[in-house]
JSON list of C-alpha atoms in Angstrom, two decimals:
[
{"chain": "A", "resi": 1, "resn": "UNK", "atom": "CA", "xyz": [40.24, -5.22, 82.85]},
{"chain": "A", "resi": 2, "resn": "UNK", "atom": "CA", "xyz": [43.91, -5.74, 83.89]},
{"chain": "A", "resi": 3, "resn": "UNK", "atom": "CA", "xyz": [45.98, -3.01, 81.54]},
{"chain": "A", "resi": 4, "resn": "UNK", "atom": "CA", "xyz": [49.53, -2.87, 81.70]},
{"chain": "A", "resi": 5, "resn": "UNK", "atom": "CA", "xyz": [51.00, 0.10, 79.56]},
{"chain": "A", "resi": 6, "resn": "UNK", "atom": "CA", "xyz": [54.99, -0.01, 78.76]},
{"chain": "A", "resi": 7, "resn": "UNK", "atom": "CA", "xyz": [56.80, 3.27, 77.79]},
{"chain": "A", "resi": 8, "resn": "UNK", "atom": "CA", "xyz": [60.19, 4.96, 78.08]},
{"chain": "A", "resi": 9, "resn": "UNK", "atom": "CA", "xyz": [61.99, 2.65, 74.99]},
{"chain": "A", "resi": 10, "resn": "UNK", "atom": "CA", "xyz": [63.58, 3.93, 72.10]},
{"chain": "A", "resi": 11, "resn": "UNK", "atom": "CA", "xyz": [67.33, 3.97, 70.81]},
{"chain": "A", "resi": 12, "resn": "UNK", "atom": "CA", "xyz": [70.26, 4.36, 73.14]},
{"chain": "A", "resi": 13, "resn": "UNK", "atom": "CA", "xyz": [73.83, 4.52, 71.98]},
{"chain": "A", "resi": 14, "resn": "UNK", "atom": "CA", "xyz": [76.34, 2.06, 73.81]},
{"chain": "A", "resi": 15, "resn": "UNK", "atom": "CA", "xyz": [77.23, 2.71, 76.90]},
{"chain": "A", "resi": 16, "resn": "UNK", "atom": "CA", "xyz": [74.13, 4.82, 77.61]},
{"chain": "A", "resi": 17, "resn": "UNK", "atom": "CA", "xyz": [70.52, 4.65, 79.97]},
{"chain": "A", "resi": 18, "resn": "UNK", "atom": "CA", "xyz": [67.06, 4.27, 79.85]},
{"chain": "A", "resi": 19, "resn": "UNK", "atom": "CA", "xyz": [64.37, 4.04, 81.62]},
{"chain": "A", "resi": 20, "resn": "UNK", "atom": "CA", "xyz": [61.34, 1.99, 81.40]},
{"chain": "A", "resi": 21, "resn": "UNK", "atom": "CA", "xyz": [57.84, 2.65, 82.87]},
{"chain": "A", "resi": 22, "resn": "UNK", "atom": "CA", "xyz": [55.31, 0.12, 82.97]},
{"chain": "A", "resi": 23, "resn": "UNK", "atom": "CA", "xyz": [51.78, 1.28, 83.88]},
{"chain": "A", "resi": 24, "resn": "UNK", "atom": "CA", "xyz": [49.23, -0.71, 85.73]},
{"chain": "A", "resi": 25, "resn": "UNK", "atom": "CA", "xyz": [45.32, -0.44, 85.88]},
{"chain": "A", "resi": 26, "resn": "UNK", "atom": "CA", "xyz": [42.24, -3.29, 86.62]},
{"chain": "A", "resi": 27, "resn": "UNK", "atom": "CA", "xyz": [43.83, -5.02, 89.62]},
{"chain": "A", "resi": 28, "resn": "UNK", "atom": "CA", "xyz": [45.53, -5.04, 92.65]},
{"chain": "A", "resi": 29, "resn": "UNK", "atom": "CA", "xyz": [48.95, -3.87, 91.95]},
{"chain": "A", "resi": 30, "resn": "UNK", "atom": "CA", "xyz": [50.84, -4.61, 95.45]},
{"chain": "A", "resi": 31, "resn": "UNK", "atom": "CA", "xyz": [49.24, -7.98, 95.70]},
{"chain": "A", "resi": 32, "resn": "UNK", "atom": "CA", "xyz": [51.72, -9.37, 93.02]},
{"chain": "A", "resi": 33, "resn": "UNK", "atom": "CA", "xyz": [55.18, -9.99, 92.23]},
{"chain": "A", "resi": 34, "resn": "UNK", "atom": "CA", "xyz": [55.87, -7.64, 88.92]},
{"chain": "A", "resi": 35, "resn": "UNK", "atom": "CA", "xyz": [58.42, -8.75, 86.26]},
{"chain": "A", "resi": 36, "resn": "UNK", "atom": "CA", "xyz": [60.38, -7.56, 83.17]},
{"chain": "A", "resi": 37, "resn": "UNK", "atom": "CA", "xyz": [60.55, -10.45, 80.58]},
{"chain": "A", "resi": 38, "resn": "UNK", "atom": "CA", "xyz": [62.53, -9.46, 76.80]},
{"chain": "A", "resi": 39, "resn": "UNK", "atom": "CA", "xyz": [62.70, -10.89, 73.36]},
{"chain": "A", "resi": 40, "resn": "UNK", "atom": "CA", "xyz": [65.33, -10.10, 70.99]},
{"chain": "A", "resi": 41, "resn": "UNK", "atom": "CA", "xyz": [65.04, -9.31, 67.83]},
{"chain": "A", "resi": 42, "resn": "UNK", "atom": "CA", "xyz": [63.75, -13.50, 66.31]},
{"chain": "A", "resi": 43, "resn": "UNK", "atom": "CA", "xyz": [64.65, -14.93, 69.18]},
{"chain": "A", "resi": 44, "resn": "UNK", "atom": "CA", "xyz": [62.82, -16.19, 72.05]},
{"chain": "A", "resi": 45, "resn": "UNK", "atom": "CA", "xyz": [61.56, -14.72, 75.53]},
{"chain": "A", "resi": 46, "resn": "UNK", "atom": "CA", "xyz": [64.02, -14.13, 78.38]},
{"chain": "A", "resi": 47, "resn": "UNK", "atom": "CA", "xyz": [63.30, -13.22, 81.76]},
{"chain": "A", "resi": 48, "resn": "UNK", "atom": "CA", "xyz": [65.46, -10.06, 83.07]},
{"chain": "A", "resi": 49, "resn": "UNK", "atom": "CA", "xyz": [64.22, -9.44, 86.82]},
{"chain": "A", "resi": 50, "resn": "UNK", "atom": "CA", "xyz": [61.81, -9.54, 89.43]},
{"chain": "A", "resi": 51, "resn": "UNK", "atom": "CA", "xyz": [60.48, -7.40, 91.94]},
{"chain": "A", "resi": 52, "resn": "UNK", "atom": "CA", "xyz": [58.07, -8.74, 95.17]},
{"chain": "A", "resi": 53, "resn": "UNK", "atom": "CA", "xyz": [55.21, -6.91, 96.05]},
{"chain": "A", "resi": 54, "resn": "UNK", "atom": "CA", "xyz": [56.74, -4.51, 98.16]},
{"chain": "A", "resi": 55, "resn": "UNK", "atom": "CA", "xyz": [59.63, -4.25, 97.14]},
{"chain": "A", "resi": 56, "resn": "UNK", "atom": "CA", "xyz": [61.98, -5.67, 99.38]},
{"chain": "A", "resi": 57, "resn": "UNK", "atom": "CA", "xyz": [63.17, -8.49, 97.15]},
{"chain": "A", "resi": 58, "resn": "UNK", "atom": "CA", "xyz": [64.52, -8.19, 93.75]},
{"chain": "A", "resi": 59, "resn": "UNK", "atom": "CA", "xyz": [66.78, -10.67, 91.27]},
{"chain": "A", "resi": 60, "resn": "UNK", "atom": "CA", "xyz": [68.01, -10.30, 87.90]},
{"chain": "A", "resi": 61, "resn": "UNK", "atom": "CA", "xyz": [69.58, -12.08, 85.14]},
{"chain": "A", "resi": 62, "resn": "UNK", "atom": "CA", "xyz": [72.98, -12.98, 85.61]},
{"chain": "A", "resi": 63, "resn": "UNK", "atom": "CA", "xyz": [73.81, -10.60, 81.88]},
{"chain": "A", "resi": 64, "resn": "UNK", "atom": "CA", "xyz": [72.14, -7.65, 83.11]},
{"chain": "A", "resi": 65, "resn": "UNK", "atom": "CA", "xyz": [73.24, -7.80, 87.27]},
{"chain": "A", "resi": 66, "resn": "UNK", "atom": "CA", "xyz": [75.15, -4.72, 88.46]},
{"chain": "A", "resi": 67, "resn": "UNK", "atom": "CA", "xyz": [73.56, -2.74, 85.33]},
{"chain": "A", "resi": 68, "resn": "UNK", "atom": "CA", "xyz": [69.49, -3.02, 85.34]},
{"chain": "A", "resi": 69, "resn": "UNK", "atom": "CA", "xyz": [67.66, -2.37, 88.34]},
{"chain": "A", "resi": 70, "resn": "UNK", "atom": "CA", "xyz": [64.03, -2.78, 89.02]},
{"chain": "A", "resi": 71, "resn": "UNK", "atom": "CA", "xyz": [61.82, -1.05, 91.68]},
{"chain": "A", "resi": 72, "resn": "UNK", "atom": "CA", "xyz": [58.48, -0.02, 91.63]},
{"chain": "A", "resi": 73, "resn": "UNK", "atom": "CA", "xyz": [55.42, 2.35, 93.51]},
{"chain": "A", "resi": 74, "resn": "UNK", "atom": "CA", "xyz": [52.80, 0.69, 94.41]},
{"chain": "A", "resi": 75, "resn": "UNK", "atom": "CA", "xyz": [51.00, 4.36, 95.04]},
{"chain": "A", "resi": 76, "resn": "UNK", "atom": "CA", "xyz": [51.59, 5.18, 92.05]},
{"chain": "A", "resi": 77, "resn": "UNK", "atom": "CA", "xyz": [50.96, 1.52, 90.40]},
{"chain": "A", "resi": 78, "resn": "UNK", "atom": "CA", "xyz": [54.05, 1.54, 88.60]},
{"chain": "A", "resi": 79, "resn": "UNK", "atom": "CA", "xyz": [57.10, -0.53, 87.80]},
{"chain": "A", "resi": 80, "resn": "UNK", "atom": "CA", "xyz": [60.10, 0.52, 86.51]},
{"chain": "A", "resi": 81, "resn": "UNK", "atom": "CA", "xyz": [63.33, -0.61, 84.99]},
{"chain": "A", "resi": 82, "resn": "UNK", "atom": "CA", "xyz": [66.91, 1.34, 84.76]},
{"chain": "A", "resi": 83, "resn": "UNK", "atom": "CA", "xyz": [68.90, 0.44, 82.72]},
{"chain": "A", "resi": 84, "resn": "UNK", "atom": "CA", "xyz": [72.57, 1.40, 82.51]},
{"chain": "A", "resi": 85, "resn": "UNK", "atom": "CA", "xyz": [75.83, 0.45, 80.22]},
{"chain": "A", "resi": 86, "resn": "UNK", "atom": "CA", "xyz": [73.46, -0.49, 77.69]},
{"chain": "A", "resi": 87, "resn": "UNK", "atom": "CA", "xyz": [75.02, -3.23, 75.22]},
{"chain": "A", "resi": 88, "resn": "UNK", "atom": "CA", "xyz": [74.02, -4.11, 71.27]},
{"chain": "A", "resi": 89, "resn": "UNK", "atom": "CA", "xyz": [72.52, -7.54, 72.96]},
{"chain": "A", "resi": 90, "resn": "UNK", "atom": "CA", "xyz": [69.78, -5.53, 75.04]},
{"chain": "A", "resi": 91, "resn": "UNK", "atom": "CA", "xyz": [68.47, -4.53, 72.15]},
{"chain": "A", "resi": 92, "resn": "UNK", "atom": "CA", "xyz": [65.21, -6.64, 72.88]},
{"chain": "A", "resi": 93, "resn": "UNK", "atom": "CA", "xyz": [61.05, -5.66, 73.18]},
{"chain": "A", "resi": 94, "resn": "UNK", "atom": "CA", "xyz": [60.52, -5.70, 76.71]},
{"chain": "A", "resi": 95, "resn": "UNK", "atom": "CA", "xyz": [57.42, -6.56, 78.37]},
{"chain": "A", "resi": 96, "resn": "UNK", "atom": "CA", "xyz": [55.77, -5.63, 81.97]},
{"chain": "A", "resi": 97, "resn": "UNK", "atom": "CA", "xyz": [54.26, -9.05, 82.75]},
{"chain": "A", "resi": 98, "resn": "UNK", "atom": "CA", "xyz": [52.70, -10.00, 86.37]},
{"chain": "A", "resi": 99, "resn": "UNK", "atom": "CA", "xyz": [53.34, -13.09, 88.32]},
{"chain": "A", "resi": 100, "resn": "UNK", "atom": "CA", "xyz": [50.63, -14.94, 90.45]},
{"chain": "A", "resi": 101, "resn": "UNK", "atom": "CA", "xyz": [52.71, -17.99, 91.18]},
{"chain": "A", "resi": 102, "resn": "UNK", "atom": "CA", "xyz": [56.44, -18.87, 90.43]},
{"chain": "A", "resi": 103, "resn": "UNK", "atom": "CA", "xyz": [56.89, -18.03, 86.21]},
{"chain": "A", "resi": 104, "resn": "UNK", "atom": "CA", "xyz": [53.30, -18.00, 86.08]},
{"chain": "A", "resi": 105, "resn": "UNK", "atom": "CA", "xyz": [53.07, -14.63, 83.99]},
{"chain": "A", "resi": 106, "resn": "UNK", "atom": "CA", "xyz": [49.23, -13.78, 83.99]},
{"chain": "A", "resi": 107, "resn": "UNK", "atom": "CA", "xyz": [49.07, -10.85, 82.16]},
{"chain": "A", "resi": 108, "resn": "UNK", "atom": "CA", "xyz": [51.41, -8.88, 80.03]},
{"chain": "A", "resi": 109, "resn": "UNK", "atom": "CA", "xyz": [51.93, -5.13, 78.77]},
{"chain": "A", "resi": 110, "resn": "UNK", "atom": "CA", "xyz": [52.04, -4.53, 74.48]},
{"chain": "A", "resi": 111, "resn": "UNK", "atom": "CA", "xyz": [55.94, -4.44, 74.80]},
{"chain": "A", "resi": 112, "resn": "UNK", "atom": "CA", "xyz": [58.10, -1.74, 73.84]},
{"chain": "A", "resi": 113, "resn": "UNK", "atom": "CA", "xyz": [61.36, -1.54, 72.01]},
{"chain": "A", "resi": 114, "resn": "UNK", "atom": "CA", "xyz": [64.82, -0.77, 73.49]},
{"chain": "A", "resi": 115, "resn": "UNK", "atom": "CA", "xyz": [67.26, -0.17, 70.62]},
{"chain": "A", "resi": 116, "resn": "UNK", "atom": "CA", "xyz": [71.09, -0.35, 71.55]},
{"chain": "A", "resi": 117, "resn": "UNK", "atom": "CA", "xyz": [73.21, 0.89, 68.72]},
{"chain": "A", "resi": 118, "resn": "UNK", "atom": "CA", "xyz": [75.52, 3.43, 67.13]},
{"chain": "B", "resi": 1, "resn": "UNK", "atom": "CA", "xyz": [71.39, -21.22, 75.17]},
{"chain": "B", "resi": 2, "resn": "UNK", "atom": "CA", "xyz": [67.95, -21.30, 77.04]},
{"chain": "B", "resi": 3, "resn": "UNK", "atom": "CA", "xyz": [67.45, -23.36, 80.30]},
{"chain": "B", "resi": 4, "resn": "UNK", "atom": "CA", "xyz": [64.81, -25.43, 79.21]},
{"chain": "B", "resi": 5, "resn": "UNK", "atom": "CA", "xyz": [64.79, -27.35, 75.94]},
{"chain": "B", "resi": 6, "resn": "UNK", "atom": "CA", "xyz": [62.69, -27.67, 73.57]},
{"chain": "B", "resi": 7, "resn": "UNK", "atom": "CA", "xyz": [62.47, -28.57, 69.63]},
{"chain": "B", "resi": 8, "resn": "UNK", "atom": "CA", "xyz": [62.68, -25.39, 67.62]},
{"chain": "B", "resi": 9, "resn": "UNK", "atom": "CA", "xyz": [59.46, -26.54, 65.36]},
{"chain": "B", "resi": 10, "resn": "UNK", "atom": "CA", "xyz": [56.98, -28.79, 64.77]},
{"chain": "B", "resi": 11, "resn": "UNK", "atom": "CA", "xyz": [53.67, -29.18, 62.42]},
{"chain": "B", "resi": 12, "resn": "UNK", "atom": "CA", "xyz": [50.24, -30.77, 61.75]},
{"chain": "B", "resi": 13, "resn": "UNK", "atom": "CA", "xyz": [47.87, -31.03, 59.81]},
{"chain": "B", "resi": 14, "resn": "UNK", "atom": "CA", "xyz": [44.22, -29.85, 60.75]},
{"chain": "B", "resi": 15, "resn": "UNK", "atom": "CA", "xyz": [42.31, -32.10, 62.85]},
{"chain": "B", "resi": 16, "resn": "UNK", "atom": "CA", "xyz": [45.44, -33.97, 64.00]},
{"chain": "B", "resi": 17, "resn": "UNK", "atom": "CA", "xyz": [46.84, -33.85, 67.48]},
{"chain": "B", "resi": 18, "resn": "UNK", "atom": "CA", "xyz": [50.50, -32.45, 68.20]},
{"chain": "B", "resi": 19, "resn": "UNK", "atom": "CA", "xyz": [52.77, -32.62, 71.15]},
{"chain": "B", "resi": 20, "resn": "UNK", "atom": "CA", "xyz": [55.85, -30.62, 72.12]},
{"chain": "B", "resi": 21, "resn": "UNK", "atom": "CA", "xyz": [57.83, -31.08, 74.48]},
{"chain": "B", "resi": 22, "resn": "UNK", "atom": "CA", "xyz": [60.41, -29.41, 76.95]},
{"chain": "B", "resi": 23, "resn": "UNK", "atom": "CA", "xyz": [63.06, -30.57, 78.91]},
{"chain": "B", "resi": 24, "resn": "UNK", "atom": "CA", "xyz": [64.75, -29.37, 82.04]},
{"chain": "B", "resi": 25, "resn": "UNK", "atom": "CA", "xyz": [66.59, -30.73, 85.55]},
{"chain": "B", "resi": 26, "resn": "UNK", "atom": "CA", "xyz": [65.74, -31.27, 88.94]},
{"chain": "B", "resi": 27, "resn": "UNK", "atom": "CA", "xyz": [66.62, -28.25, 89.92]},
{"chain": "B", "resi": 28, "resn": "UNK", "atom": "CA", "xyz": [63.67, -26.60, 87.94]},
{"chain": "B", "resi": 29, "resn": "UNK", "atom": "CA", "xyz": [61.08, -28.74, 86.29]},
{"chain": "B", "resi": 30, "resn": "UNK", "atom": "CA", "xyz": [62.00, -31.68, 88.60]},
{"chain": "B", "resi": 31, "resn": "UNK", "atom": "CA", "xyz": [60.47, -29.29, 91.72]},
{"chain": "B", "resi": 32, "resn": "UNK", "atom": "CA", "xyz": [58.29, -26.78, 90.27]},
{"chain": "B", "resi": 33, "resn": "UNK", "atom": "CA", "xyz": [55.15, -26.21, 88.12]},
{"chain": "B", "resi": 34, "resn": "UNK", "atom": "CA", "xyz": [55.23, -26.27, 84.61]},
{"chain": "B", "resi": 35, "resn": "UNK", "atom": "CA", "xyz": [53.76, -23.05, 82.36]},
{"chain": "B", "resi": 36, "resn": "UNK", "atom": "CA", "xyz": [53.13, -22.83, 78.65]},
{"chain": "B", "resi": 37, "resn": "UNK", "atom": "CA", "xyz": [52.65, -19.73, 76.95]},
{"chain": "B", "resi": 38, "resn": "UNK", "atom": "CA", "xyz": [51.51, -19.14, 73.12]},
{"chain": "B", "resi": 39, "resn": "UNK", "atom": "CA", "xyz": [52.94, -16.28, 70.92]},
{"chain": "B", "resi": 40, "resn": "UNK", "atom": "CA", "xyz": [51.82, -14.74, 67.91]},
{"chain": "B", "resi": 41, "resn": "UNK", "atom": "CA", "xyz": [54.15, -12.62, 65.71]},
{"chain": "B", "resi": 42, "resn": "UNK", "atom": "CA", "xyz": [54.33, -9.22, 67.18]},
{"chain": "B", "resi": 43, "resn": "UNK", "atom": "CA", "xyz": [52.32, -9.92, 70.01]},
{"chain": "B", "resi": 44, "resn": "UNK", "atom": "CA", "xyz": [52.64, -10.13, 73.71]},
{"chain": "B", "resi": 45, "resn": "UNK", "atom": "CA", "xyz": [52.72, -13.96, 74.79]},
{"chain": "B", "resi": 46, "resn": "UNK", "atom": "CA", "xyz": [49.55, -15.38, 76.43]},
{"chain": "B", "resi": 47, "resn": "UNK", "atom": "CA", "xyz": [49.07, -17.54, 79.65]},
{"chain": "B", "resi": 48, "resn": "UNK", "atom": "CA", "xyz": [48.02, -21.04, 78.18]},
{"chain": "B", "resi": 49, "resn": "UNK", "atom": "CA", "xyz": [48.84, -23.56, 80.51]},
{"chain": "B", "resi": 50, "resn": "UNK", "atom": "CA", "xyz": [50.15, -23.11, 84.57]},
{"chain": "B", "resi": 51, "resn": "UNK", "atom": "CA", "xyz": [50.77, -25.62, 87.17]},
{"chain": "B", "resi": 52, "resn": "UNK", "atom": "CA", "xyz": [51.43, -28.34, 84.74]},
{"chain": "B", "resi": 53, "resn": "UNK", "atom": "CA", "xyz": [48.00, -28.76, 83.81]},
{"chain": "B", "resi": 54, "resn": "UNK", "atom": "CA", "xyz": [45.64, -25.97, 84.61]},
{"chain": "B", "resi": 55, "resn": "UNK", "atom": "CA", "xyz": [44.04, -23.77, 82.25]},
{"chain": "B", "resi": 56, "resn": "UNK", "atom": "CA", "xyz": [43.29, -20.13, 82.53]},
{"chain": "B", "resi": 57, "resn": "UNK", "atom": "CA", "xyz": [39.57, -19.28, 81.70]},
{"chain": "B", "resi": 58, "resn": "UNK", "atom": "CA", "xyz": [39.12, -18.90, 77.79]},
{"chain": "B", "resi": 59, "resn": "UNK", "atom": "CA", "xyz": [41.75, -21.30, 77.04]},
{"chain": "B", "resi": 60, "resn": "UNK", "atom": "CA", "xyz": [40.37, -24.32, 74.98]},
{"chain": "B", "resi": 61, "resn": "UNK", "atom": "CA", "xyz": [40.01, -27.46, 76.19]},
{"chain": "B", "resi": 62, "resn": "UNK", "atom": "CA", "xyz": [41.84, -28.79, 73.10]},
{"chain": "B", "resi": 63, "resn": "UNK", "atom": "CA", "xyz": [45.36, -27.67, 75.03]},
{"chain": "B", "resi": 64, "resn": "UNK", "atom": "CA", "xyz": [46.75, -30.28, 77.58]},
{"chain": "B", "resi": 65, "resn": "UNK", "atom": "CA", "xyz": [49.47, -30.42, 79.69]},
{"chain": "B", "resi": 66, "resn": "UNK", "atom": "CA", "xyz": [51.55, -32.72, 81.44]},
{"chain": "B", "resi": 67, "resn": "UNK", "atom": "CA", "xyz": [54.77, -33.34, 83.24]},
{"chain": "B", "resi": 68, "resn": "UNK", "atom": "CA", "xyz": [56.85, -36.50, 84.46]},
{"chain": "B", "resi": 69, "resn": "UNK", "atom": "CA", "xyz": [60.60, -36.24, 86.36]},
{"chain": "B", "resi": 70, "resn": "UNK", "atom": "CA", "xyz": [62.32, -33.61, 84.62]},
{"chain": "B", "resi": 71, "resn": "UNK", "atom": "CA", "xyz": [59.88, -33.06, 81.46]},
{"chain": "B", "resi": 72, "resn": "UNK", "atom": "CA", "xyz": [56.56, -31.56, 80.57]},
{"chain": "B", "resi": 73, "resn": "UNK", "atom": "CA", "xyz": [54.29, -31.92, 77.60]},
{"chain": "B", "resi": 74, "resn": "UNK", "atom": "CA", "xyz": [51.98, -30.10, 76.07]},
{"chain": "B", "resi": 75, "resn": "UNK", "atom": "CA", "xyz": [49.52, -31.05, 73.61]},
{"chain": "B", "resi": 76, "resn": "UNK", "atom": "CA", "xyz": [47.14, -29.83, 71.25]},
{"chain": "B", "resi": 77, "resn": "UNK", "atom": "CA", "xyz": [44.02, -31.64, 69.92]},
{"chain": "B", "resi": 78, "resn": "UNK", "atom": "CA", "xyz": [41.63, -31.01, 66.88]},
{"chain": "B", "resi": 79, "resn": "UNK", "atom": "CA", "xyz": [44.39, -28.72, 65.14]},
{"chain": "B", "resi": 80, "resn": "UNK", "atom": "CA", "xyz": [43.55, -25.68, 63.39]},
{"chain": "B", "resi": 81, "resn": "UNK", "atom": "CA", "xyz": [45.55, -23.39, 61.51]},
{"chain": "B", "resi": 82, "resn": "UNK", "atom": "CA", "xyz": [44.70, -19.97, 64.34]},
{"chain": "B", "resi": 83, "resn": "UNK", "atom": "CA", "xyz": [47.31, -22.60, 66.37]},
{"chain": "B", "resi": 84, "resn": "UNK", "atom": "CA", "xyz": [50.32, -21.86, 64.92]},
{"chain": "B", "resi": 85, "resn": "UNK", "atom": "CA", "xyz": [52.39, -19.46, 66.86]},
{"chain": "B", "resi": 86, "resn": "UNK", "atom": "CA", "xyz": [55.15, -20.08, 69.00]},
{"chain": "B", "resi": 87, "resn": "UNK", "atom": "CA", "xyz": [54.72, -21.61, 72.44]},
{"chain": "B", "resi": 88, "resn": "UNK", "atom": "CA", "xyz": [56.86, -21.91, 75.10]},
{"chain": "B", "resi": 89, "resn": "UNK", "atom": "CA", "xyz": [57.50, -23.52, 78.42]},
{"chain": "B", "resi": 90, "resn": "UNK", "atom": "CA", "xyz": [58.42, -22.06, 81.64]},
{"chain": "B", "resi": 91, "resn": "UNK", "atom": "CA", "xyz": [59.49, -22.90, 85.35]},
{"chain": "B", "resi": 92, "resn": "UNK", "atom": "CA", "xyz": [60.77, -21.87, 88.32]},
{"chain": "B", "resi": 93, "resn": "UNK", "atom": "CA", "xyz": [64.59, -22.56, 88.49]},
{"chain": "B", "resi": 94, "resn": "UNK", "atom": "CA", "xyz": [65.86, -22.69, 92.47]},
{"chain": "B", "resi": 95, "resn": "UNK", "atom": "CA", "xyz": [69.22, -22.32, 91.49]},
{"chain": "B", "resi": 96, "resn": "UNK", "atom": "CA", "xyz": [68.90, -19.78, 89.77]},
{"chain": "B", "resi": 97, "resn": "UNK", "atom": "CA", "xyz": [66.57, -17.87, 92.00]},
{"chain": "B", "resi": 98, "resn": "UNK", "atom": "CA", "xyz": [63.79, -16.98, 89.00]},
{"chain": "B", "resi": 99, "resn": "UNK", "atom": "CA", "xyz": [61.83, -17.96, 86.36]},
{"chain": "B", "resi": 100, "resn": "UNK", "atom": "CA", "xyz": [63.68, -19.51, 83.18]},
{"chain": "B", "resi": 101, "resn": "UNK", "atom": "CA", "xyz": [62.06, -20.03, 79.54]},
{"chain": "B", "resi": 102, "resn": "UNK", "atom": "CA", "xyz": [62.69, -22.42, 77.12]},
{"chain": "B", "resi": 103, "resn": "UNK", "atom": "CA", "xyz": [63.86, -21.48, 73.53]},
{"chain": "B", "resi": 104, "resn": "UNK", "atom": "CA", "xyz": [60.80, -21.80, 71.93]},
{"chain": "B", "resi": 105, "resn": "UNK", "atom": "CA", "xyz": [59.18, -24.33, 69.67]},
{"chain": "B", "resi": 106, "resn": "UNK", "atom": "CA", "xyz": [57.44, -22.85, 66.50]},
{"chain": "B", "resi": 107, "resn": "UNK", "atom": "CA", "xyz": [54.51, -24.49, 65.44]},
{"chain": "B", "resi": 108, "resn": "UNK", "atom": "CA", "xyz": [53.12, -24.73, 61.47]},
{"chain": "B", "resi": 109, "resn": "UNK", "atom": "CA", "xyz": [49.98, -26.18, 60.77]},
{"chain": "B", "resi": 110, "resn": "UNK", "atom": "CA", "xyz": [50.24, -27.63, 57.32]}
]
């Protein structure tokens, strides 16, 4: 069964870093391209980056380039996201999500919450 | 302001069949596959349609999709209220170098 386990969230004043984990279990992590994908608060999904399957391509959201970078260990079946200058409008759930196929997001992780504020 | 477009909600009735729809350029749904996802509140979104048309295994056959030029379609037959959720679509965008969602069209079945 394909498991994908987010951690790392939590609240993060302006300004400041975090760094999100996504665990991976039930497949074959380096055969696919690994995403992060975020919802704000009533609002509606958005991708943030992606990551090929070994690594050696990445691209990102034009709001969160220079500031979020994604990487991941395929020994380790892990991907990760750091983020830095946080800002009020990445406050967002963000999910772990894979992709077997351009935007076609197969499987996703519960979500966890990134809290920007004061 | 998402990418893709689509109507912020819709509704049916059970039984009846609904459509949404979602509207984008040449430069993503005009060259690349179509996806669909469905959303319940608080819950991770959930592969329902890929490639325009295809569904994953478990997915009813009462969900249809479709695309034509720069537009894509999906439909749900025989209604029932465990549909409403949000759904949205999604596509490859080459300009933009990565996958781009639309904002989301909120379905109530009355």
């Amino acid at each position: 069964e394909v498991q994908l386990v987010e951690s790392g969230g939590g609240l993060v004043q302006p300004g400041g870093s975090l760094r999100l984990s996504c665990a991976a279990s039930g497949f074959r992590f380096n055969s696919y391209w690994m995403n992060w994908v975020r919802q704000a608060p009533g609002k509606g999904l958005e991708w943030v980056a992606y990551i090929k399957r070994d690594g050696t391509e990445t691209n990102y959201v034009d709001s969160v380039k220079g500031r979020f970078r994604i990487s991941r260990d395929n020994a380790r079946n892990s991907l990760y996201l750091q983020m830095n200058s946080l800002r009020a409008e990445d406050t967002a759930v963000y999910y772990c999500a894979t992709e077997n196929g351009l935007a076609r997001f197969d499987s996703w992780g519960q979500g966890i919450l990134v809290t920007v504020s004061s | 302001q998402s990418v893709l477009t689509q109507p912020p909600s819709t509704s049916g009735t059970p039984g009846q069949k609904v459509t949404m729809s979602c509207s984008g350029s040449s430069s993503n749904i005009g060259t690349n596959y179509v996806c669909w996802y469905q959303q319940f509140p608080g819950t991770a979104p959930k592969l329902l349609i890929y490639r325009n048309n295809e569904r994953p295994s478990g997915v009813p056959d009462r969900f249809s999709g479709s695309k034509s030029g720069t537009s894509a379609s999906l439909a749900i037959s025989g209604l029932r209220s465990e549909d409403e959720a949000d759904y949205y679509c999604a596509t490859w965008d080459d300009s933009l170098n990565g996958p781009v969602f639309g904002g989301g069209t909120e379905l109530t079945v009355l």
